[in-house]
Amino acid sequence: MNVPTPRPEAPASLPRAQPADDRTDRGFHVYRVTKYDPADRDAAGHYVGPEDVYSDHGAVEAAYLASVAAFAEETGITHLAIREPEVAGFVNFGVEPPIDGHGLAGLFPPDLTGYHDGAQVPMSVALELVRAMLRDNGAWCRLEAEGRFFVHVGYDQYVYVGSALPCPYAVSLTHGRGLFAEQIDRSPYDPHLDEADSARGRSADDAFWAELNVLISRRGTVLLEEGFVFNTSRWHRIALDDVASIRSRIAPRARLLIWPDLSADVDTALAGLPDDGLVEIVWQNSRGEITSLTIDETEYPALPAKLADARAVLILSCDEDERIPLMAAVMPDPDGVLRARWMP
């Protein structure tokens, strides 16, 4: 489990406004939809009005959802793709505390099957994802229809909508519901602004799996971390005979990290815990289930009880400079093209 990179705060000053007929952000008309009146900003562009940054879980939230729905309808959008999905990790940067299920309960199964990069969801589900993000429930993702439409939800009730069309009806409806739709250059959550976009990870193609077979032949068994959602992983202990079966079950566009095998000498592994700092403990119980837990030194005393049923364990540092896998890659789409935008 990795500590999440915080989403950027709302911009301190307004991006340069564009003429109504000027397509920006690579052909998109981009609008910042908020409850914050632009008149209530100081000379530096900071909001100084009476609105707070929390969701009201009521009429204002409903206005946001109606606005997004109107922009989608006017663009002709019925489905959106989930991109770079996340759930709250060890550290949460939201204003409100995350809830159990991350706001995804009822939308996806408890194991989050179907909540992955590239998954297509109907607008009804997309709007519920927007609701969860407005409430800081713990889930976050970009929602996109490539080349036509996007929705990005930022901190403090800032929503960014981009459309290939100007959407005058949606703009009018947004204002009529008491919100503001300001046309801006681009969304601050545009994936092209991410550093990772210019340096994609290695594709988990046939060559990757062939190299993994060689590695397993030398080591006997390795541990595969399947990161299908940021801050959420599935773990697979793989011997040579398991490779084909596990490969067929990997989530689309998942990030794959290969680690050394778990150690059956649990006591020795735990004796090597660092004096301080975050570590991730990965262990397998007597039923063969593999679980991970991120803790710091204050939680070491509780480890014996937590790991009472552990049969094998691996300690991974959460320090980026020390957390170096044996191999890393990202699953391509079925046509062999790597479209996932995150690094492994």
Short mmCIF file of C-alpha atoms in Angstrom, two decimals:
data_model
loop_
_atom_site.label_atom_id
_atom_site.label_comp_id
_atom_site.label_asym_id
_atom_site.label_seq_id
_atom_site.Cartn_x
_atom_site.Cartn_y
_atom_site.Cartn_z
CA MET A 1 0.00 0.00 0.00
CA ASN A 2 1.46 3.36 -0.98
CA VAL A 3 0.85 6.74 0.62
CA PRO A 4 -1.23 8.61 -1.99
CA THR A 5 -0.01 11.65 -3.82
CA PRO A 6 -2.36 14.47 -2.76
CA ARG A 7 -4.54 15.97 -5.44
CA PRO A 8 -3.62 19.59 -6.16
CA GLU A 9 -5.48 22.27 -4.27
CA ALA A 10 -7.85 24.51 -6.17
CA PRO A 11 -5.83 27.13 -8.04
CA ALA A 12 -5.15 30.30 -6.10
CA SER A 13 -5.88 32.51 -9.09
CA LEU A 14 -8.28 32.10 -11.96
CA PRO A 15 -6.90 30.59 -15.18
CA ARG A 16 -7.11 32.95 -18.15
CA ALA A 17 -10.70 33.19 -19.37
CA GLN A 18 -11.34 32.26 -23.00
CA PRO A 19 -13.80 33.64 -25.55
CA ALA A 20 -16.93 31.51 -25.75
CA ASP A 21 -16.05 30.18 -29.21
CA ASP A 22 -12.38 29.38 -28.43
CA ARG A 23 -11.80 25.68 -27.92
CA THR A 24 -9.11 25.08 -25.31
CA ASP A 25 -7.45 22.08 -23.62
CA ARG A 26 -6.77 20.21 -26.89
CA GLY A 27 -10.16 20.95 -28.46
CA PHE A 28 -12.28 21.03 -25.31
CA HIS A 29 -14.50 23.73 -23.88
CA VAL A 30 -13.53 23.54 -20.20
CA TYR A 31 -15.68 24.85 -17.36
CA ARG A 32 -14.98 25.15 -13.67
CA VAL A 33 -18.27 24.40 -11.92
CA THR A 34 -18.43 25.61 -8.31
CA LYS A 35 -20.66 27.11 -5.67
CA TYR A 36 -18.12 29.91 -5.23
CA ASP A 37 -19.13 33.29 -6.66
CA PRO A 38 -16.21 34.73 -8.70
CA ALA A 39 -17.11 38.14 -7.26
CA ASP A 40 -16.03 36.85 -3.83
CA ARG A 41 -12.34 36.59 -4.70
CA ASP A 42 -9.60 38.93 -3.56
CA ALA A 43 -6.98 40.54 -5.79
CA ALA A 44 -4.84 37.37 -5.61
CA GLY A 45 -7.75 35.21 -6.76
CA HIS A 46 -8.40 33.58 -3.36
CA TYR A 47 -12.01 32.91 -2.44
CA VAL A 48 -13.06 35.01 0.58
CA GLY A 49 -16.84 34.50 0.45
CA PRO A 50 -19.15 32.71 2.92
CA GLU A 51 -19.29 29.24 1.30
CA ASP A 52 -17.51 26.44 3.18
CA VAL A 53 -15.58 23.63 1.52
CA TYR A 54 -17.79 20.77 2.70
CA SER A 55 -20.51 19.04 0.72
CA ASP A 56 -23.99 19.83 2.02
CA HIS A 57 -25.13 16.30 1.04
CA GLY A 58 -28.29 18.05 -0.11
CA ALA A 59 -29.49 20.73 -2.51
CA VAL A 60 -26.06 22.08 -3.47
CA GLU A 61 -24.73 18.58 -4.08
CA ALA A 62 -27.80 17.83 -6.21
CA ALA A 63 -27.09 20.98 -8.23
CA TYR A 64 -23.55 19.78 -8.95
CA LEU A 65 -24.84 16.41 -10.13
CA ALA A 66 -27.55 18.01 -12.27
CA SER A 67 -24.90 20.24 -13.86
CA VAL A 68 -22.61 17.33 -14.72
CA ALA A 69 -25.58 15.36 -16.09
CA ALA A 70 -26.61 18.33 -18.25
CA PHE A 71 -23.13 18.75 -19.73
CA ALA A 72 -23.00 15.01 -20.49
CA GLU A 73 -26.46 14.96 -22.07
CA GLU A 74 -25.74 17.99 -24.25
CA THR A 75 -22.51 16.32 -25.41
CA GLY A 76 -24.37 13.07 -26.16
CA ILE A 77 -22.58 11.04 -23.48
CA THR A 78 -24.22 7.96 -21.96
CA HIS A 79 -21.13 6.16 -20.58
CA LEU A 80 -17.80 7.27 -19.15
CA ALA A 81 -14.52 5.47 -18.58
CA ILE A 82 -12.93 5.33 -15.14
CA ARG A 83 -9.30 6.48 -15.26
CA GLU A 84 -6.60 6.23 -12.58
CA PRO A 85 -8.96 5.03 -9.81
CA GLU A 86 -7.93 5.51 -6.19
CA VAL A 87 -9.21 4.80 -2.70
CA ALA A 88 -8.05 6.45 0.52
CA GLY A 89 -4.84 4.98 1.87
CA PHE A 90 -2.84 5.24 5.09
CA VAL A 91 -2.98 9.03 4.77
CA ASN A 92 -6.13 10.81 3.57
CA PHE A 93 -6.06 14.37 2.23
CA GLY A 94 -9.80 14.94 2.02
CA VAL A 95 -11.71 17.54 4.07
CA GLU A 96 -14.20 14.95 5.32
CA PRO A 97 -13.09 11.60 6.78
CA PRO A 98 -13.35 8.64 4.39
CA ILE A 99 -16.09 6.09 5.03
CA ASP A 100 -16.14 2.31 4.95
CA GLY A 101 -16.38 1.19 1.36
CA HIS A 102 -14.93 4.49 0.07
CA GLY A 103 -18.35 5.54 -1.22
CA LEU A 104 -18.36 2.63 -3.68
CA ALA A 105 -20.74 0.33 -1.79
CA GLY A 106 -23.69 -0.53 -4.00
CA LEU A 107 -21.78 0.51 -7.12
CA PHE A 108 -19.14 -2.24 -7.11
CA PRO A 109 -18.64 -5.51 -5.19
CA PRO A 110 -16.61 -5.41 -1.94
CA ASP A 111 -13.51 -6.61 -3.82
CA LEU A 112 -13.95 -3.63 -6.21
CA THR A 113 -14.28 -5.81 -9.30
CA GLY A 114 -15.20 -3.47 -12.15
CA TYR A 115 -13.56 -0.44 -10.53
CA HIS A 116 -10.38 -0.29 -12.58
CA ASP A 117 -8.65 1.89 -15.14
CA GLY A 118 -10.57 1.88 -18.41
CA ALA A 119 -13.80 0.40 -17.00
CA GLN A 120 -16.90 1.77 -18.76
CA VAL A 121 -19.77 2.81 -16.48
CA PRO A 122 -23.20 4.30 -17.33
CA MET A 123 -23.85 7.92 -16.44
CA SER A 124 -25.94 6.86 -13.44
CA VAL A 125 -22.86 5.20 -11.89
CA ALA A 126 -20.59 8.03 -13.01
CA LEU A 127 -22.81 10.54 -11.19
CA GLU A 128 -22.66 8.45 -8.01
CA LEU A 129 -18.86 8.46 -8.31
CA VAL A 130 -18.98 12.26 -8.58
CA ARG A 131 -21.16 12.30 -5.46
CA ALA A 132 -18.64 10.14 -3.56
CA MET A 133 -15.81 12.47 -4.58
CA LEU A 134 -17.75 15.60 -3.59
CA ARG A 135 -18.24 14.02 -0.17
CA ASP A 136 -14.57 12.96 0.22
CA ASN A 137 -15.80 9.41 0.83
CA GLY A 138 -12.38 7.99 -0.07
CA ALA A 139 -12.69 7.09 -3.76
CA TRP A 140 -11.31 9.29 -6.52
CA CYS A 141 -10.90 8.88 -10.28
CA ARG A 142 -11.03 10.79 -13.53
CA LEU A 143 -14.12 10.19 -15.68
CA GLU A 144 -13.68 10.48 -19.43
CA ALA A 145 -15.10 9.80 -22.88
CA GLU A 146 -11.92 10.04 -24.92
CA GLY A 147 -11.86 13.05 -27.22
CA ARG A 148 -15.38 14.12 -26.25
CA PHE A 149 -15.93 14.72 -22.55
CA PHE A 150 -14.41 14.59 -19.07
CA VAL A 151 -15.29 15.23 -15.42
CA HIS A 152 -12.62 15.88 -12.78
CA VAL A 153 -13.49 16.49 -9.12
CA GLY A 154 -10.95 18.44 -7.08
CA TYR A 155 -10.61 19.54 -3.49
CA ASP A 156 -13.06 21.90 -1.81
CA GLN A 157 -16.03 21.34 -4.13
CA TYR A 158 -14.31 22.28 -7.38
CA VAL A 159 -15.57 20.32 -10.41
CA TYR A 160 -14.04 20.60 -13.88
CA VAL A 161 -16.09 19.60 -16.92
CA GLY A 162 -14.70 19.47 -20.46
CA SER A 163 -16.72 18.95 -23.62
CA ALA A 164 -16.02 18.96 -27.33
CA LEU A 165 -19.12 21.18 -27.55
CA PRO A 166 -19.74 24.57 -25.90
CA CYS A 167 -22.89 23.31 -24.06
CA PRO A 168 -24.81 26.59 -23.61
CA TYR A 169 -27.85 24.78 -22.18
CA ALA A 170 -25.75 23.08 -19.47
CA VAL A 171 -24.07 26.39 -18.61
CA SER A 172 -27.48 28.03 -18.29
CA LEU A 173 -28.84 25.18 -16.16
CA THR A 174 -25.77 25.35 -13.90
CA HIS A 175 -26.33 29.05 -13.28
CA GLY A 176 -30.04 28.44 -12.78
CA ARG A 177 -29.28 25.91 -10.04
CA GLY A 178 -27.23 28.49 -8.14
CA LEU A 179 -23.75 27.35 -9.21
CA PHE A 180 -21.17 29.06 -11.40
CA ALA A 181 -19.66 27.72 -14.64
CA GLU A 182 -16.51 29.66 -15.56
CA GLN A 183 -14.75 28.87 -18.82
CA ILE A 184 -11.02 28.31 -18.26
CA ASP A 185 -7.95 27.14 -20.15
CA ARG A 186 -7.77 23.58 -18.85
CA SER A 187 -8.52 21.38 -15.88
CA PRO A 188 -5.74 21.28 -13.26
CA TYR A 189 -6.35 17.51 -13.27
CA ASP A 190 -5.61 17.15 -16.98
CA PRO A 191 -3.58 13.91 -17.15
CA HIS A 192 -1.17 15.57 -19.58
CA LEU A 193 0.05 17.65 -16.64
CA ASP A 194 1.13 14.54 -14.74
CA GLU A 195 4.84 13.79 -14.80
CA ALA A 196 4.03 10.11 -15.24
CA ASP A 197 2.34 10.81 -18.57
CA SER A 198 5.69 11.53 -20.20
CA ALA A 199 7.28 8.33 -18.88
CA ARG A 200 4.86 5.43 -18.97
CA GLY A 201 5.78 2.17 -17.36
CA ARG A 202 6.88 -0.98 -19.12
CA SER A 203 4.16 -3.04 -20.77
CA ALA A 204 3.41 -6.44 -19.24
CA ASP A 205 3.67 -8.06 -22.66
CA ASP A 206 4.81 -11.55 -23.64
CA ALA A 207 8.45 -10.56 -23.14
CA PHE A 208 7.73 -9.47 -19.55
CA TRP A 209 6.04 -12.77 -18.71
CA ALA A 210 8.89 -14.72 -20.34
CA GLU A 211 11.38 -12.85 -18.13
CA LEU A 212 9.20 -13.55 -15.10
CA ASN A 213 9.30 -17.27 -15.93
CA VAL A 214 13.11 -17.12 -15.97
CA LEU A 215 13.15 -15.28 -12.64
CA ILE A 216 10.83 -17.85 -11.04
CA SER A 217 12.95 -20.68 -12.46
CA ARG A 218 15.89 -19.25 -10.53
CA ARG A 219 14.07 -18.35 -7.33
CA GLY A 220 11.36 -21.03 -7.13
CA THR A 221 8.56 -18.67 -6.00
CA VAL A 222 8.00 -14.90 -6.08
CA LEU A 223 5.30 -12.51 -4.86
CA LEU A 224 3.27 -10.53 -7.41
CA GLU A 225 1.53 -7.34 -6.28
CA GLU A 226 -1.44 -6.51 -8.52
CA GLY A 227 -2.26 -2.82 -8.07
CA PHE A 228 -5.59 -2.47 -9.85
CA VAL A 229 -6.61 0.61 -7.80
CA PHE A 230 -4.22 3.14 -6.28
CA ASN A 231 -3.75 2.17 -2.59
CA THR A 232 -5.34 -1.25 -3.12
CA SER A 233 -3.49 -4.40 -4.12
CA ARG A 234 -4.10 -8.08 -4.61
CA TRP A 235 -1.21 -10.39 -3.79
CA HIS A 236 -0.27 -13.61 -5.61
CA ARG A 237 2.41 -16.08 -4.53
CA ILE A 238 3.59 -17.55 -7.83
CA ALA A 239 5.44 -20.71 -8.71
CA LEU A 240 6.27 -21.58 -12.32
CA ASP A 241 3.10 -23.62 -12.81
CA ASP A 242 0.92 -20.70 -11.63
CA VAL A 243 2.02 -18.04 -14.13
CA ALA A 244 -0.47 -18.69 -16.94
CA SER A 245 -3.45 -18.98 -14.59
CA ILE A 246 -2.64 -15.82 -12.64
CA ARG A 247 -1.89 -13.86 -15.81
CA SER A 248 -5.38 -14.63 -17.08
CA ARG A 249 -6.95 -13.25 -13.88
CA ILE A 250 -5.06 -9.95 -13.64
CA ALA A 251 -7.30 -6.85 -13.72
CA PRO A 252 -7.16 -4.72 -16.88
CA ARG A 253 -4.43 -2.05 -16.81
CA ALA A 254 -3.17 -3.23 -13.41
CA ARG A 255 0.28 -2.25 -12.17
CA LEU A 256 2.42 -5.32 -11.52
CA LEU A 257 5.28 -5.36 -9.02
CA ILE A 258 7.34 -8.50 -8.48
CA TRP A 259 8.84 -8.96 -5.00
CA PRO A 260 10.95 -11.68 -3.35
CA ASP A 261 8.95 -14.53 -1.86
CA LEU A 262 7.48 -14.46 1.62
CA SER A 263 9.67 -15.91 4.37
CA ALA A 264 8.44 -18.80 6.48
CA ASP A 265 10.69 -17.58 9.31
CA VAL A 266 8.19 -15.05 10.64
CA ASP A 267 10.07 -14.28 13.86
CA THR A 268 13.30 -13.44 12.05
CA ALA A 269 11.48 -11.25 9.52
CA LEU A 270 9.77 -9.27 12.28
CA ALA A 271 13.02 -8.92 14.18
CA GLY A 272 14.33 -6.95 11.21
CA LEU A 273 11.70 -4.21 11.47
CA PRO A 274 13.22 -0.70 11.33
CA ASP A 275 13.27 1.45 14.45
CA ASP A 276 10.91 3.98 12.91
CA GLY A 277 9.09 4.89 9.70
CA LEU A 278 6.27 3.34 7.70
CA VAL A 279 6.52 -0.28 6.62
CA GLU A 280 4.15 -2.60 4.78
CA ILE A 281 3.81 -6.09 6.21
CA VAL A 282 2.60 -8.73 3.77
CA TRP A 283 1.66 -12.11 5.21
CA GLN A 284 -0.02 -15.37 4.30
CA ASN A 285 -2.29 -17.10 6.81
CA SER A 286 -2.99 -20.80 7.31
CA ARG A 287 -5.78 -20.69 4.69
CA GLY A 288 -3.37 -19.40 2.04
CA GLU A 289 -4.83 -15.86 2.02
CA ILE A 290 -2.33 -13.04 1.56
CA THR A 291 -2.97 -9.71 3.31
CA SER A 292 -0.99 -6.51 3.76
CA LEU A 293 -0.94 -3.86 6.44
CA THR A 294 0.87 -0.51 6.58
CA ILE A 295 2.02 0.50 10.08
CA ASP A 296 4.62 2.56 11.88
CA GLU A 297 6.65 1.83 15.02
CA THR A 298 3.82 2.84 17.35
CA GLU A 299 1.83 -0.19 16.20
CA TYR A 300 4.59 -2.79 16.59
CA PRO A 301 3.29 -3.99 19.99
CA ALA A 302 0.02 -5.09 18.38
CA LEU A 303 1.76 -7.18 15.69
CA PRO A 304 1.89 -10.52 17.56
CA ALA A 305 -1.91 -10.57 17.80
CA LYS A 306 -2.40 -9.43 14.20
CA LEU A 307 0.02 -12.04 12.84
CA ALA A 308 -0.94 -14.91 15.13
CA ASP A 309 -2.08 -16.95 12.13
CA ALA A 310 0.78 -15.90 9.81
CA ARG A 311 2.69 -18.72 8.11
CA ALA A 312 4.97 -16.54 5.96
CA VAL A 313 5.76 -12.83 5.86
CA LEU A 314 7.55 -10.11 3.90
CA ILE A 315 8.48 -6.64 5.19
CA LEU A 316 8.50 -3.84 2.60
CA SER A 317 9.73 -0.33 3.34
CA CYS A 318 7.42 2.54 2.37
CA ASP A 319 10.45 4.71 1.64
CA GLU A 320 10.45 5.22 -2.14
CA ASP A 321 14.26 4.95 -2.32
CA GLU A 322 14.18 1.56 -0.57
CA ARG A 323 11.03 0.12 -2.15
CA ILE A 324 12.55 -1.39 -5.29
CA PRO A 325 10.80 -4.41 -6.85
CA LEU A 326 12.53 -7.15 -8.81
CA MET A 327 10.41 -6.34 -11.87
CA ALA A 328 7.63 -3.86 -12.69
CA ALA A 329 5.15 -3.41 -15.52
CA VAL A 330 1.61 -2.30 -16.40
CA MET A 331 -0.93 -4.55 -18.10
CA PRO A 332 -1.72 -3.54 -21.69
CA ASP A 333 -5.20 -3.66 -23.18
CA PRO A 334 -6.26 -6.87 -24.98
CA ASP A 335 -5.06 -5.40 -28.29
CA GLY A 336 -1.55 -5.09 -26.83
CA VAL A 337 -1.58 -1.29 -26.53
CA LEU A 338 -0.53 0.23 -23.20
CA ARG A 339 -3.15 2.87 -22.42
CA ALA A 340 -2.85 3.07 -18.64
CA ARG A 341 -1.33 6.40 -17.67
CA TRP A 342 0.14 5.50 -14.29
CA MET A 343 3.64 4.33 -13.52
CA PRO A 344 4.05 0.81 -12.05
#
